[in-house]
Coordinates of C-alpha atoms and ligand atoms in Angstrom, one line a residue:
M7 CA 143.2 115.7 46.8
P8 CA 144.6 117.1 50.0
D9 CA 147.2 115.1 51.9
G10 CA 145.6 112.2 53.8
M11 CA 142.3 112.0 51.9
N12 CA 143.3 108.6 50.3
V13 CA 142.3 105.7 52.4
D14 CA 144.0 102.3 51.9
Y15 CA 141.0 100.1 52.7
D16 CA 142.3 96.7 51.5
G17 CA 144.8 95.7 54.1
L18 CA 144.2 94.3 57.6
I19 CA 144.1 97.8 59.0
P20 CA 142.4 100.4 56.7
N21 CA 144.3 103.7 57.0
N22 CA 145.3 106.9 55.5
V23 CA 148.6 107.2 57.4
G24 CA 150.7 105.3 55.0
L25 CA 151.0 102.1 57.0
A26 CA 152.0 100.2 53.8
D27 CA 155.3 102.1 53.7
D28 CA 155.8 102.1 57.5
A29 CA 157.0 98.6 58.3
R30 CA 157.8 99.3 61.9
V31 CA 154.4 100.7 62.9
R32 CA 152.5 98.2 60.7
K33 CA 154.2 95.3 62.4
A34 CA 153.5 96.8 65.9
L35 CA 149.8 97.2 65.0
E36 CA 149.6 93.8 63.4
T37 CA 151.2 92.3 66.6
W38 CA 148.6 94.2 68.7
H39 CA 145.7 93.2 66.5
P40 CA 145.1 89.6 67.8
G41 CA 145.0 90.8 71.4
Y42 CA 142.5 93.4 70.4
I43 CA 140.3 90.8 68.7
D44 CA 140.6 88.6 71.8
W45 CA 139.6 91.5 74.0
W46 CA 136.7 92.3 71.7
K47 CA 135.4 88.7 71.9
D48 CA 135.9 88.6 75.7
M49 CA 134.8 92.0 76.7
G50 CA 132.9 93.4 73.7
P51 CA 129.1 92.9 73.2
E52 CA 128.0 89.7 74.8
G53 CA 126.2 87.5 72.2
F54 CA 125.5 88.8 68.7
Q55 CA 129.1 88.3 67.6
E56 CA 127.9 86.2 64.7
S57 CA 124.9 88.4 63.9
L58 CA 124.8 90.7 60.9
V59 CA 124.6 94.3 62.0
Y60 CA 123.8 97.2 59.7
L61 CA 126.8 99.3 60.6
R62 CA 128.6 102.3 59.2
T63 CA 132.3 102.0 58.6
A64 CA 134.6 104.9 58.1
I65 CA 136.1 104.5 54.6
S66 CA 137.2 108.1 54.0
V67 CA 137.8 111.3 55.8
D68 CA 135.9 113.4 53.3
P69 CA 133.3 115.2 55.3
K70 CA 130.8 114.7 52.5
G71 CA 131.0 110.9 52.3
W72 CA 133.2 109.3 54.9
A73 CA 131.0 106.3 55.9
R74 CA 129.6 103.2 54.2
F75 CA 126.6 101.4 55.6
D76 CA 126.4 97.6 55.3
Y77 CA 125.7 94.4 57.2
V78 CA 128.9 93.4 59.1
R79 CA 129.7 90.7 61.7
M80 CA 131.2 92.8 64.5
P81 CA 134.5 90.8 64.8
E82 CA 135.0 91.5 61.1
Y83 CA 134.5 95.2 61.4
K84 CA 137.2 97.2 59.7
W85 CA 138.8 99.2 62.5
G86 CA 140.8 101.8 60.7
V87 CA 143.4 104.4 61.5
L88 CA 142.1 107.6 60.0
L89 CA 143.4 111.2 60.4
A90 CA 141.5 114.3 59.3
P91 CA 143.4 116.0 56.4
A92 CA 146.4 118.1 57.3
V93 CA 145.8 121.8 57.3
E94 CA 148.5 123.4 55.3
G95 CA 150.7 125.9 57.2
R96 CA 149.0 125.1 60.5
T97 CA 150.6 126.8 63.5
I98 CA 150.3 126.2 67.2
G99 CA 147.3 128.2 68.4
F100 CA 148.0 128.8 72.1
G101 CA 150.4 128.7 74.9
A102 CA 154.2 129.4 75.1
H103 CA 154.7 128.2 71.5
K104 CA 151.9 130.1 69.9
G105 CA 152.6 130.9 66.3
E106 CA 155.3 128.3 65.8
P107 CA 154.7 125.6 63.2
V108 CA 152.8 122.6 64.6
W109 CA 154.9 119.5 65.6
Q110 CA 154.9 116.4 63.4
E111 CA 157.1 114.6 65.9
V112 CA 156.8 114.5 69.7
P113 CA 158.8 117.4 71.3
G114 CA 161.1 115.6 73.8
E115 CA 160.4 117.9 76.7
Y116 CA 156.7 117.1 76.5
R117 CA 156.9 113.5 75.8
A118 CA 155.7 112.2 79.2
M119 CA 152.8 114.7 79.3
L120 CA 151.7 113.8 75.8
R121 CA 151.9 110.1 76.5
R122 CA 149.7 110.5 79.6
L123 CA 147.1 112.5 77.7
L124 CA 146.9 109.7 75.0
V125 CA 146.7 106.9 77.5
I126 CA 143.9 108.6 79.6
Q127 CA 141.9 109.3 76.4
G128 CA 142.6 105.8 75.1
D129 CA 141.5 104.1 78.3
T130 CA 138.0 105.5 78.2
E131 CA 137.3 104.0 74.8
P132 CA 137.4 100.3 75.6
A133 CA 136.1 101.0 79.1
S134 CA 132.7 102.1 77.7
V135 CA 132.5 99.0 75.5
E136 CA 133.1 96.9 78.6
Q137 CA 130.4 98.8 80.5
Q138 CA 127.8 98.3 77.8
R139 CA 128.6 94.7 77.0
H140 CA 125.5 93.1 78.6
L141 CA 122.9 95.5 77.1
G142 CA 122.3 93.6 73.8
A143 CA 120.3 91.0 75.8
T144 CA 117.6 93.6 76.7
A145 CA 117.5 95.9 73.7
P146 CA 114.1 97.6 73.2
S147 CA 114.3 97.2 69.4
L148 CA 116.6 96.2 66.6
Y149 CA 117.1 99.8 65.8
D150 CA 118.5 100.5 69.4
L151 CA 120.5 97.2 69.3
R152 CA 122.2 98.4 66.1
N153 CA 122.9 101.9 67.6
L154 CA 124.5 100.2 70.7
F155 CA 126.8 98.2 68.4
Q156 CA 127.6 101.2 66.3
V157 CA 128.7 103.1 69.3
N158 CA 130.7 100.0 70.5
V159 CA 132.6 99.4 67.3
E160 CA 133.4 103.1 67.0
E161 CA 134.7 103.2 70.6
G162 CA 136.9 100.3 69.5
R163 CA 138.1 102.4 66.6
H164 CA 138.9 105.2 68.9
L165 CA 141.1 102.9 70.9
W166 CA 142.9 102.0 67.6
A167 CA 143.3 105.8 67.0
M168 CA 145.1 106.3 70.3
V169 CA 147.1 103.0 70.0
Y170 CA 148.3 104.1 66.6
L171 CA 149.7 107.4 68.1
L172 CA 151.3 105.5 71.0
Q173 CA 152.9 102.9 68.7
K174 CA 154.0 105.4 66.0
Y175 CA 155.5 108.1 68.3
F176 CA 156.4 106.4 71.6
G177 CA 158.3 103.3 70.5
K178 CA 158.7 100.6 73.2
D179 CA 156.8 102.6 75.9
G180 CA 154.0 103.1 73.5
R181 CA 153.7 99.4 72.8
E182 CA 153.6 98.7 76.5
E183 CA 150.9 101.3 77.0
A184 CA 148.9 99.8 74.1
D185 CA 149.1 96.4 75.8
E186 CA 148.0 97.9 79.1
L187 CA 144.9 99.4 77.4
L188 CA 143.8 95.9 76.6
R189 CA 144.6 94.6 80.1
R190 CA 142.7 97.0 82.3
R191 CA 139.0 96.2 82.9
S192 CA 136.1 98.5 83.7
G193 CA 135.1 98.0 87.4
H194 CA 137.8 95.4 88.0
E195 CA 139.1 95.4 91.6
D196 CA 142.8 95.1 90.8
T197 CA 143.1 96.5 87.3
P198 CA 140.3 99.1 86.9
R199 CA 140.0 101.6 84.1
M200 CA 141.7 104.9 84.9
L201 CA 138.7 107.2 85.5
G202 CA 135.8 106.8 88.0
A203 CA 132.8 107.1 85.7
F204 CA 134.3 104.4 83.4
N205 CA 134.2 101.9 86.3
E206 CA 130.5 102.3 87.0
A207 CA 128.0 99.8 85.6
T208 CA 125.7 100.6 82.7
P209 CA 123.0 98.1 83.8
D210 CA 120.0 99.2 81.7
W211 CA 119.1 101.1 78.6
L212 CA 118.1 104.3 80.4
S213 CA 121.6 104.3 81.9
F214 CA 123.0 103.7 78.4
F215 CA 121.2 106.7 76.9
M216 CA 122.2 108.9 79.9
F217 CA 125.8 107.6 79.5
T218 CA 125.9 108.4 75.8
Y219 CA 124.3 111.8 76.4
F220 CA 126.4 112.9 79.3
T221 CA 129.6 110.9 79.4
D222 CA 130.2 110.6 75.7
R223 CA 129.8 114.4 75.8
D224 CA 132.8 114.6 78.2
G225 CA 134.6 112.7 75.5
K226 CA 133.6 115.3 72.9
M227 CA 134.9 118.1 75.1
Q228 CA 138.2 116.3 75.7
L229 CA 138.5 115.6 71.9
E230 CA 137.7 119.2 71.1
A231 CA 140.5 120.4 73.4
L232 CA 142.9 117.9 72.0
A233 CA 141.9 118.7 68.4
Q234 CA 143.5 122.1 69.1
S235 CA 146.8 120.4 69.9
G236 CA 150.1 121.7 68.6
F237 CA 151.0 118.0 68.1
D238 CA 149.5 117.7 64.7
P239 CA 148.9 114.0 64.5
L240 CA 146.8 114.2 67.7
S241 CA 144.9 117.1 66.4
R242 CA 144.1 115.3 63.1
T243 CA 143.1 112.1 64.9
C244 CA 140.8 113.9 67.3
R245 CA 139.2 115.9 64.5
F246 CA 138.1 112.7 62.8
M247 CA 137.0 111.0 66.0
L248 CA 134.6 113.9 66.6
T249 CA 132.7 113.2 63.4
E250 CA 131.9 109.7 64.9
E251 CA 131.3 111.0 68.4
A252 CA 128.4 113.1 67.3
H253 CA 126.4 110.0 66.6
H254 CA 127.0 108.7 70.1
M255 CA 125.5 111.8 71.7
F256 CA 122.6 111.6 69.2
V257 CA 121.9 108.1 70.4
G258 CA 121.8 109.4 74.0
E259 CA 119.8 112.5 73.3
T260 CA 117.2 110.9 71.1
G261 CA 117.1 107.8 73.4
V262 CA 116.1 109.9 76.5
S263 CA 113.8 112.0 74.4
R264 CA 112.0 108.9 73.2
V265 CA 111.6 107.6 76.7
V266 CA 110.2 111.0 77.8
E267 CA 107.9 111.1 74.8
R268 CA 106.5 107.6 75.5
T269 CA 106.0 108.4 79.2
C270 CA 104.1 111.6 78.4
A271 CA 101.9 109.9 75.8
A272 CA 101.0 107.1 78.3
M273 CA 100.2 109.6 81.0
K274 CA 97.9 111.5 78.6
E275 CA 96.2 108.4 77.4
A276 CA 95.5 107.3 81.0
G277 CA 94.3 110.8 82.0
I278 CA 97.1 111.2 84.6
T279 CA 97.6 114.9 85.5
D280 CA 100.3 114.6 88.2
P281 CA 103.5 113.3 86.7
D282 CA 104.9 112.9 90.3
D283 CA 102.3 110.2 91.0
V284 CA 105.0 107.6 90.5
A285 CA 102.9 104.6 91.3
A286 CA 100.2 105.5 88.9
V287 CA 102.7 106.2 86.1
R288 CA 104.6 102.9 86.8
A289 CA 101.3 101.0 86.6
L290 CA 101.4 102.0 82.9
G291 CA 104.7 100.3 82.3
V292 CA 106.6 103.5 81.5
I293 CA 109.4 105.3 83.3
D294 CA 108.2 108.2 85.4
L295 CA 109.7 111.7 85.0
P296 CA 111.0 111.9 88.6
T297 CA 113.1 108.8 88.0
I298 CA 114.4 110.2 84.8
Q299 CA 115.4 113.4 86.7
K300 CA 117.2 111.2 89.3
K301 CA 119.1 109.5 86.4
I302 CA 120.1 112.9 85.1
N303 CA 121.3 113.9 88.5
L304 CA 123.4 110.8 88.7
H305 CA 125.0 110.7 85.3
F306 CA 125.6 114.5 85.1
S307 CA 127.4 114.5 88.5
L308 CA 129.5 111.4 87.8
T309 CA 130.6 113.0 84.5
L310 CA 131.5 116.3 86.0
D311 CA 134.1 114.5 88.1
L312 CA 135.9 113.5 84.8
F313 CA 136.9 117.1 84.3
G314 CA 139.3 116.8 87.3
N315 CA 140.1 119.5 89.9
E316 CA 138.9 123.0 89.2
I317 CA 142.3 124.4 89.9
S318 CA 145.0 122.3 88.2
T319 CA 148.6 122.8 87.4
N320 CA 148.5 119.8 85.0
A321 CA 145.9 121.6 82.9
A322 CA 148.0 124.8 82.9
N323 CA 151.1 122.8 81.8
A324 CA 149.2 121.0 79.0
F325 CA 148.0 124.4 77.7
N326 CA 151.3 126.3 78.1
S327 CA 153.1 123.5 76.3
G328 CA 150.7 123.7 73.4
L329 CA 149.4 120.1 73.8
K330 CA 145.8 120.7 74.9
G331 CA 143.8 123.8 74.2
R332 CA 140.5 125.2 75.3
Y333 CA 137.1 124.2 73.8
R334 CA 137.2 125.7 70.3
E335 CA 140.4 127.6 71.0
D336 CA 140.6 128.7 67.4
K337 CA 137.3 130.5 67.7
L338 CA 138.2 132.4 70.8
D339 CA 139.2 136.0 70.7
D340 CA 141.9 136.7 73.2
D341 CA 145.7 136.4 73.4
H342 CA 145.6 132.5 73.7
R343 CA 148.4 132.7 76.3
L344 CA 146.3 133.7 79.3
I345 CA 149.4 135.0 81.2
D346 CA 147.5 137.8 83.1
A347 CA 143.9 136.6 82.5
T348 CA 141.6 135.4 85.3
Y349 CA 138.6 133.1 85.3
P350 CA 135.7 132.8 87.8
V351 CA 135.6 129.5 89.6
L352 CA 133.1 128.3 92.2
R353 CA 135.1 127.2 95.2
C354 CA 134.4 125.9 98.6
V355 CA 135.6 128.4 101.3
D356 CA 134.9 127.9 105.0
G357 CA 132.0 125.6 104.2
A358 CA 130.3 128.0 101.7
I359 CA 130.2 128.0 97.9
V360 CA 131.7 131.2 96.6
E361 CA 132.9 132.5 93.2
Q362 CA 136.6 133.5 93.0
H363 CA 138.6 134.9 90.2
V364 CA 141.7 132.8 89.8
P365 CA 144.5 132.8 87.2
A366 CA 142.9 131.5 84.0
L367 CA 145.7 129.2 83.3
S368 CA 145.1 127.2 86.5
A369 CA 141.3 127.1 85.8
L370 CA 141.3 125.4 82.5
N371 CA 139.6 122.3 83.7
M372 CA 136.9 124.5 85.2
R373 CA 136.5 126.4 81.9
L374 CA 136.1 123.2 79.9
R375 CA 133.6 122.0 82.5
D376 CA 131.6 125.2 82.1
D377 CA 131.5 124.8 78.3
Y378 CA 130.4 121.2 78.9
V379 CA 127.5 122.3 81.2
V380 CA 126.3 124.7 78.5
D381 CA 126.5 122.0 75.9
C382 CA 124.5 119.6 78.1
Q383 CA 121.7 122.1 78.6
G384 CA 120.7 122.0 74.9
G385 CA 119.4 118.4 75.0
V386 CA 117.7 118.9 78.4
S387 CA 115.8 121.9 76.9
R388 CA 114.7 119.8 74.0
W389 CA 113.5 117.0 76.3
N390 CA 111.5 119.7 78.1
K391 CA 109.9 120.7 74.8
V392 CA 108.5 117.2 74.6
I393 CA 107.0 117.4 78.1
E394 CA 105.6 120.9 77.4
K395 CA 104.1 119.8 74.1
A396 CA 102.3 117.0 76.0
G397 CA 100.8 119.6 78.3
F398 CA 102.7 118.8 81.6
A399 CA 104.3 121.4 83.8
T400 CA 107.2 119.3 84.9
R401 CA 110.7 120.4 83.7
L402 CA 113.9 118.4 83.8
T403 CA 116.9 120.2 85.0
L404 CA 120.7 119.8 85.4
P405 CA 121.6 119.6 89.1
H406 CA 123.9 122.1 90.6
V407 CA 127.6 121.4 89.9
A408 CA 128.2 120.9 93.6
F409 CA 125.8 118.0 93.9
N410 CA 127.1 114.5 94.5
R411 CA 130.7 115.2 93.7
R412 CA 133.7 113.0 94.5
I413 CA 136.5 115.1 92.9
G414 CA 137.4 118.7 93.2
E415 CA 136.2 121.6 95.4
F416 CA 132.9 120.0 96.3
A417 CA 134.1 116.5 97.2
A418 CA 134.4 117.6 100.9
I419 CA 130.9 118.9 101.2
K420 CA 127.3 117.7 100.7
A421 CA 125.1 119.8 98.6
D422 CA 121.5 119.4 97.3
T423 CA 120.6 119.7 93.6
H424 CA 120.2 123.5 94.0
G425 CA 123.7 123.9 95.4
N426 CA 122.6 124.5 99.0
I427 CA 125.1 123.0 101.5
V428 CA 123.3 120.3 103.6
A429 CA 124.2 118.0 106.4
H430 CA 123.0 114.9 104.7
E431 CA 122.5 114.3 101.0
A432 CA 118.8 113.9 100.3
A433 CA 117.9 110.3 99.6
D434 CA 115.5 111.2 96.9
A435 CA 117.8 113.0 94.5
L436 CA 119.5 109.8 93.2
P437 CA 117.9 106.6 91.9
S438 CA 117.0 104.3 94.7
L439 CA 117.3 100.5 94.7
D440 CA 113.6 100.5 94.0
D441 CA 113.9 102.8 91.1
N442 CA 116.7 100.7 89.6
L443 CA 114.7 97.5 90.1
Y444 CA 111.7 99.1 88.4
I445 CA 113.8 100.1 85.4
T446 CA 115.3 96.6 85.3
S447 CA 111.9 95.1 85.3
L448 CA 111.1 96.9 82.1
M449 CA 114.2 95.7 80.2
K450 CA 112.7 92.9 78.0
P451 CA 114.2 92.5 74.6
V452 CA 112.2 93.3 71.5
S453 CA 113.5 91.8 68.3
E454 CA 110.7 91.9 65.8
T455 CA 111.4 94.4 63.0
G456 CA 109.8 97.8 63.5
A457 CA 108.6 97.0 67.1
Y458 CA 109.6 98.8 70.2
A459 CA 109.4 98.1 73.9
P460 CA 106.4 99.7 75.5
W461 CA 108.5 102.2 77.6
I462 CA 110.1 103.9 74.6
A463 CA 108.7 105.6 71.5
A464 CA 109.9 104.8 68.0
P465 CA 112.5 107.1 66.5
K466 CA 111.4 109.8 64.0
V467 CA 113.7 108.6 61.3
G468 CA 115.6 105.5 60.6
I469 CA 119.4 105.1 60.4
D470 CA 120.7 105.7 56.8
N471 CA 117.1 106.7 56.0
K472 CA 115.9 103.2 56.3
P473 CA 112.1 102.5 56.7
G474 CA 110.5 101.7 60.0
N475 CA 110.4 98.0 59.5
F476 CA 114.1 97.7 58.5
E477 CA 116.0 94.7 59.9
Y478 CA 118.9 96.6 61.5
V479 CA 120.3 93.4 63.1
K480 CA 119.9 89.9 61.5
I481 CA 120.4 88.1 64.8
H482 CA 120.6 84.5 63.6
E483 CA 122.4 84.7 60.3
Ligands
LIG518 FE1 135.1 107.5 71.8
LIG519 FE1 131.7 108.0 72.2

């Protein structure tokens, strides 16, 4: 068995990092554990803490069988510390240290930068749990309720993953940062989470699906970039987190797809030929396509801000130092140093949007964002297939990257969803109060097995191949 495949599952903290023989780190994690459980009970899913939820738990890092499905009470979930197996002879793949053996300890000169990367990543994990904590009360089915909780417990595990690295490799500062990760609160006036999109509310299930599609996908991009890291424990951690992350985006993509499917079916049944006839569509109790488009506009633009400034010396430093690579760096065919390379960036010059070629090293945020946009388009195209199949001409689109931005080149201008600079942002490109109230009015919980709220279609297949009437959450047991 390759190094790291054996998981010690019996202790308080399942792990494949040898905690049993590492008294210092084990003690630090065991000291942190009660605060985590308190945080989970206070800020994790509201209600349902005593319910039995059919969850998967990571019990191995073998790609062929890493998860076990069973009924679990969420506070008893086994949040483990799991690293993907070490790759023998792995070398640093990019930057100034390219070709040197990967680091097993933190290089002193990069300590501060690495700590910051871990804290920023770590902060997003509990933030999304906090954002989603009220959604259980309005779940459209037990299937969806279970998926929400699956995402939540895994974000909890991702917090553990970052806390382990902080406590193992950063001593006292690491322990302080780990405590701070439990102290900040999404949307809190005085102690907010670190990044904007993680302080926004997730008030309804369409928002949840949009969040897991668009914002968890930012998480994927960041994890992919960190999975390339020359700091091997970080690389291994992120590689395993990515296996879980895929499910979060699946929940988002299929969630939106099922909403679109139900809307199209209802329009067809009612003989509606104009999907833009919002009043007629809403009279059917489903979510009209124009509102879905507005939600896309909102969540996509908020998430683009997470990539930071297009031109960034921090990003260049993180790459040069070998800490954070590009998306799938190991599949790219260039010198992986980028000393003389350039990259095209959309910039705002004299009030116009123009493309400029800038040093590739300074444009790494932009590049990751471009890869993200391509990745986002896949699901949107599949949603459009559902609309097309139903016989409607409407197509959902990603708005232009300049639309509704608060960070970077476009923060200073106003652009419409096509990227035209305008004097005033159009009021109809983002969800209005009315739109949100309408969505909220649909959010009525459905808890009979196999039943779904009338605004969303049933999924094509069950979780873990369970049949349609499976009781994914035993609410009162
Ligand atoms: Fe995560
Ligand atoms: Fe996630």
